[in-house]
């Protein structure tokens, strides 16, 4: 209910969620539709879930379960470089491959799964080809994944470091965001009170 309230109060059209949270959007839609029909006013929008198919389900570094900090199968892009390197090095590859000269499998290999998102397409295609021929080691492939992650998230990491060093910037952003949200929520609640017959927030006449 609280999630539905957060969604409906701000009249969201699309809500980014994972597949495992889609039911929350369906509940919000049911509540919105029921309210609109009951009071014969289209106050609440019927939100749609936004689930990009290419990133809807990404397994963690263990290759078994979805990424979870609790499970310890994540790559923490804002952590120090040595921690990211350690997490990349621990990423699941091909358990049947004993030597770098053994032909490897890219299907189910989490390093290549991540490279499909963060690596350069031509380079990744080349790596897949030579990996399946046993012409490159897991260490070398993981090195490229690490480099790709650092390149992809370079600006985000710099921004994160700046905000950590200047908490007053974070406070200002939060205050400005809260002010904008308050304007929308106040207007929505005004419509709700009018629809259900409340003269103002203190009156039940």
Coordinates of C-alpha atoms in Angstrom, one line a residue:
X1 CA 0.0 0.0 0.0
X2 CA 2.8 2.4 0.8
X3 CA 4.5 1.8 -2.5
X4 CA 1.2 2.3 -4.3
X5 CA 0.6 5.6 -2.5
X6 CA 4.1 6.8 -3.5
X7 CA 3.4 5.9 -7.1
X8 CA -0.2 7.3 -7.3
X9 CA 0.4 10.5 -5.3
X10 CA 2.9 11.8 -7.9
X11 CA 0.8 10.6 -10.9
X12 CA 3.6 8.5 -12.4
X13 CA 3.2 7.2 -16.0
X14 CA 6.0 4.8 -16.0
X15 CA 7.6 3.1 -13.0
X16 CA 11.0 1.5 -13.3
X17 CA 11.0 -1.9 -11.6
X18 CA 12.4 -5.3 -11.8
X19 CA 10.2 -8.2 -13.0
X20 CA 9.8 -9.4 -9.4
X21 CA 8.2 -6.1 -8.5
X22 CA 5.7 -5.9 -11.3
X23 CA 2.9 -7.0 -9.0
X24 CA 3.3 -3.8 -7.0
X25 CA 2.5 -1.8 -10.1
X26 CA -0.6 -4.0 -10.7
X27 CA -1.8 -3.3 -7.1
X28 CA -1.3 0.5 -7.7
X29 CA -3.3 0.3 -10.9
X30 CA -6.1 -1.6 -9.2
X31 CA -6.3 1.0 -6.4
X32 CA -6.2 3.9 -8.9
X33 CA -8.9 2.3 -11.0
X34 CA -11.2 1.5 -8.1
X35 CA -10.8 5.1 -6.7
X36 CA -11.5 6.7 -10.1
X37 CA -14.6 4.5 -10.7
X38 CA -15.9 5.0 -7.1
X39 CA -15.8 8.8 -7.2
X40 CA -16.3 9.1 -11.0
X41 CA -13.2 11.3 -11.5
X42 CA -10.0 10.5 -13.3
X43 CA -7.7 11.7 -10.6
X44 CA -5.1 8.9 -10.5
X45 CA -3.2 7.7 -13.5
X46 CA -2.9 4.0 -14.2
X47 CA 0.9 3.5 -14.1
X48 CA 2.7 1.1 -16.3
X49 CA 5.8 -0.8 -15.3
X50 CA 9.0 0.1 -17.1
X51 CA 11.1 -3.1 -17.4
X52 CA 13.8 -2.9 -20.2
X53 CA 14.0 -6.5 -21.5
X54 CA 17.8 -6.4 -21.9
X55 CA 18.3 -5.5 -18.2
X56 CA 15.3 -7.0 -16.6
X57 CA 17.1 -9.9 -15.1
X58 CA 20.9 -9.9 -14.5
X59 CA 22.3 -12.5 -12.3
X60 CA 25.0 -11.8 -9.7
X61 CA 28.6 -12.6 -10.0
X62 CA 28.0 -16.1 -8.7
X63 CA 25.9 -16.8 -11.8
X64 CA 23.1 -18.3 -9.7
X65 CA 21.0 -15.6 -8.1
X66 CA 20.1 -12.0 -8.8
X67 CA 22.5 -9.4 -7.6
X68 CA 22.2 -8.8 -3.8
X69 CA 24.5 -7.0 -1.4
X70 CA 23.4 -9.4 1.3
X71 CA 24.4 -12.4 -0.9
X72 CA 27.7 -10.7 -1.7
X73 CA 27.4 -11.3 -5.4
X74 CA 27.5 -7.7 -6.7
X75 CA 30.0 -5.4 -8.3
X76 CA 30.0 -2.2 -6.3
X77 CA 30.8 0.4 -8.9
X78 CA 31.3 3.2 -6.3
X79 CA 33.7 1.3 -4.1
X80 CA 37.5 1.8 -4.3
X81 CA 39.1 0.3 -7.4
X82 CA 40.8 -2.5 -5.5
X83 CA 37.5 -3.8 -4.2
X84 CA 35.9 -3.7 -7.7
X85 CA 38.9 -5.5 -9.1
X86 CA 38.5 -8.2 -6.4
X87 CA 34.8 -8.6 -7.2
X88 CA 35.4 -8.8 -10.9
X89 CA 38.1 -11.4 -10.3
X90 CA 35.7 -13.5 -8.3
X91 CA 33.0 -13.5 -11.1
X92 CA 31.8 -16.8 -12.3
X93 CA 33.1 -17.9 -15.6
X94 CA 33.3 -21.5 -17.1
X95 CA 33.8 -24.1 -14.4
X96 CA 34.6 -26.8 -16.9
X97 CA 37.7 -24.8 -18.1
X98 CA 40.8 -25.9 -16.2
X99 CA 43.5 -24.2 -18.3
X100 CA 43.7 -21.1 -20.4
X101 CA 44.2 -23.3 -23.5
X102 CA 41.0 -25.2 -23.0
X103 CA 38.1 -24.1 -25.2
X104 CA 35.7 -22.0 -23.0
X105 CA 31.9 -21.5 -23.0
X106 CA 30.5 -18.0 -23.1
X107 CA 26.9 -19.0 -22.4
X108 CA 26.2 -18.7 -18.7
X109 CA 29.6 -17.1 -18.2
X110 CA 28.9 -14.0 -16.2
X111 CA 32.0 -12.1 -17.3
X112 CA 30.7 -12.2 -20.9
X113 CA 27.2 -11.5 -19.7
X114 CA 28.5 -8.2 -18.2
X115 CA 30.7 -7.5 -21.2
X116 CA 27.6 -7.6 -23.4
X117 CA 26.4 -4.6 -21.5
X118 CA 29.6 -2.7 -20.8
X119 CA 32.2 -3.8 -23.4
X120 CA 32.8 -2.5 -26.9
X121 CA 30.7 -4.8 -29.2
X122 CA 33.5 -5.5 -31.7
X123 CA 36.0 -6.2 -28.9
X124 CA 33.6 -8.5 -27.1
X125 CA 32.8 -10.4 -30.2
X126 CA 36.6 -11.0 -30.8
X127 CA 37.1 -12.1 -27.2
X128 CA 34.2 -14.6 -27.4
X129 CA 35.7 -16.1 -30.5
X130 CA 39.2 -16.6 -29.1
X131 CA 37.8 -17.6 -25.7
X132 CA 35.9 -20.5 -27.3
X133 CA 39.1 -21.5 -29.0
X134 CA 41.2 -21.5 -25.8
X135 CA 43.4 -18.6 -26.9
X136 CA 42.8 -16.3 -24.0
X137 CA 42.7 -16.7 -20.2
X138 CA 39.9 -15.9 -17.8
X139 CA 42.3 -13.4 -16.1
X140 CA 42.7 -11.5 -19.4
X141 CA 39.0 -11.4 -20.0
X142 CA 38.3 -10.2 -16.5
X143 CA 40.9 -7.5 -16.9
X144 CA 39.0 -6.2 -19.9
X145 CA 35.7 -6.3 -17.9
X146 CA 37.3 -4.3 -15.1
X147 CA 38.6 -1.7 -17.6
X148 CA 35.2 -1.5 -19.3
X149 CA 33.4 -1.0 -16.0
X150 CA 35.8 1.8 -14.9
X151 CA 35.4 3.5 -18.3
X152 CA 31.6 3.2 -18.3
X153 CA 31.2 4.5 -14.8
X154 CA 34.1 7.0 -14.8
X155 CA 31.9 10.1 -14.7
X156 CA 29.4 8.6 -12.2
X157 CA 32.3 7.7 -9.9
X158 CA 33.7 11.2 -10.1
X159 CA 30.3 12.6 -9.4
X160 CA 29.9 10.3 -6.4
X161 CA 33.3 11.3 -5.0
X162 CA 32.4 14.9 -5.3
X163 CA 29.1 14.5 -3.5
X164 CA 30.7 12.5 -0.7
X165 CA 33.3 15.3 -0.3
X166 CA 30.5 18.0 -0.3
X167 CA 27.5 16.7 1.6
X168 CA 26.0 20.2 1.5
X169 CA 25.4 19.6 -2.2
X170 CA 23.4 16.5 -1.4
X171 CA 21.3 18.3 1.1
X172 CA 20.5 21.0 -1.4
X173 CA 19.5 18.5 -4.1
X174 CA 17.3 16.7 -1.6
X175 CA 15.6 19.9 -0.4
X176 CA 14.9 21.0 -4.0
X177 CA 13.6 17.6 -4.9
X178 CA 11.4 17.6 -1.8
X179 CA 10.0 21.0 -2.7
X180 CA 9.0 19.8 -6.2
X181 CA 7.5 16.6 -4.9
X182 CA 5.5 18.6 -2.2
X183 CA 3.9 20.8 -4.9
X184 CA 2.7 17.7 -6.8
X185 CA 1.5 15.8 -3.8
X186 CA -0.3 18.8 -2.4
X187 CA -2.2 19.3 -5.6
X188 CA -3.1 15.6 -5.9
X189 CA -4.4 15.5 -2.3
X190 CA -6.4 18.6 -3.0
X191 CA -8.1 16.7 -5.9
X192 CA -8.6 13.7 -3.6
X193 CA -10.2 15.7 -0.8
X194 CA -12.5 17.4 -3.3
X195 CA -13.5 14.1 -4.9
X196 CA -14.4 12.4 -1.6
X197 CA -16.2 15.5 -0.2
X198 CA -13.8 17.0 2.3
X199 CA -14.0 20.8 2.2
X200 CA -10.4 21.1 3.4
X201 CA -7.9 18.9 5.2
X202 CA -9.4 19.8 8.6
X203 CA -13.1 19.5 7.7
X204 CA -15.3 16.4 7.5
X205 CA -18.5 18.3 6.6

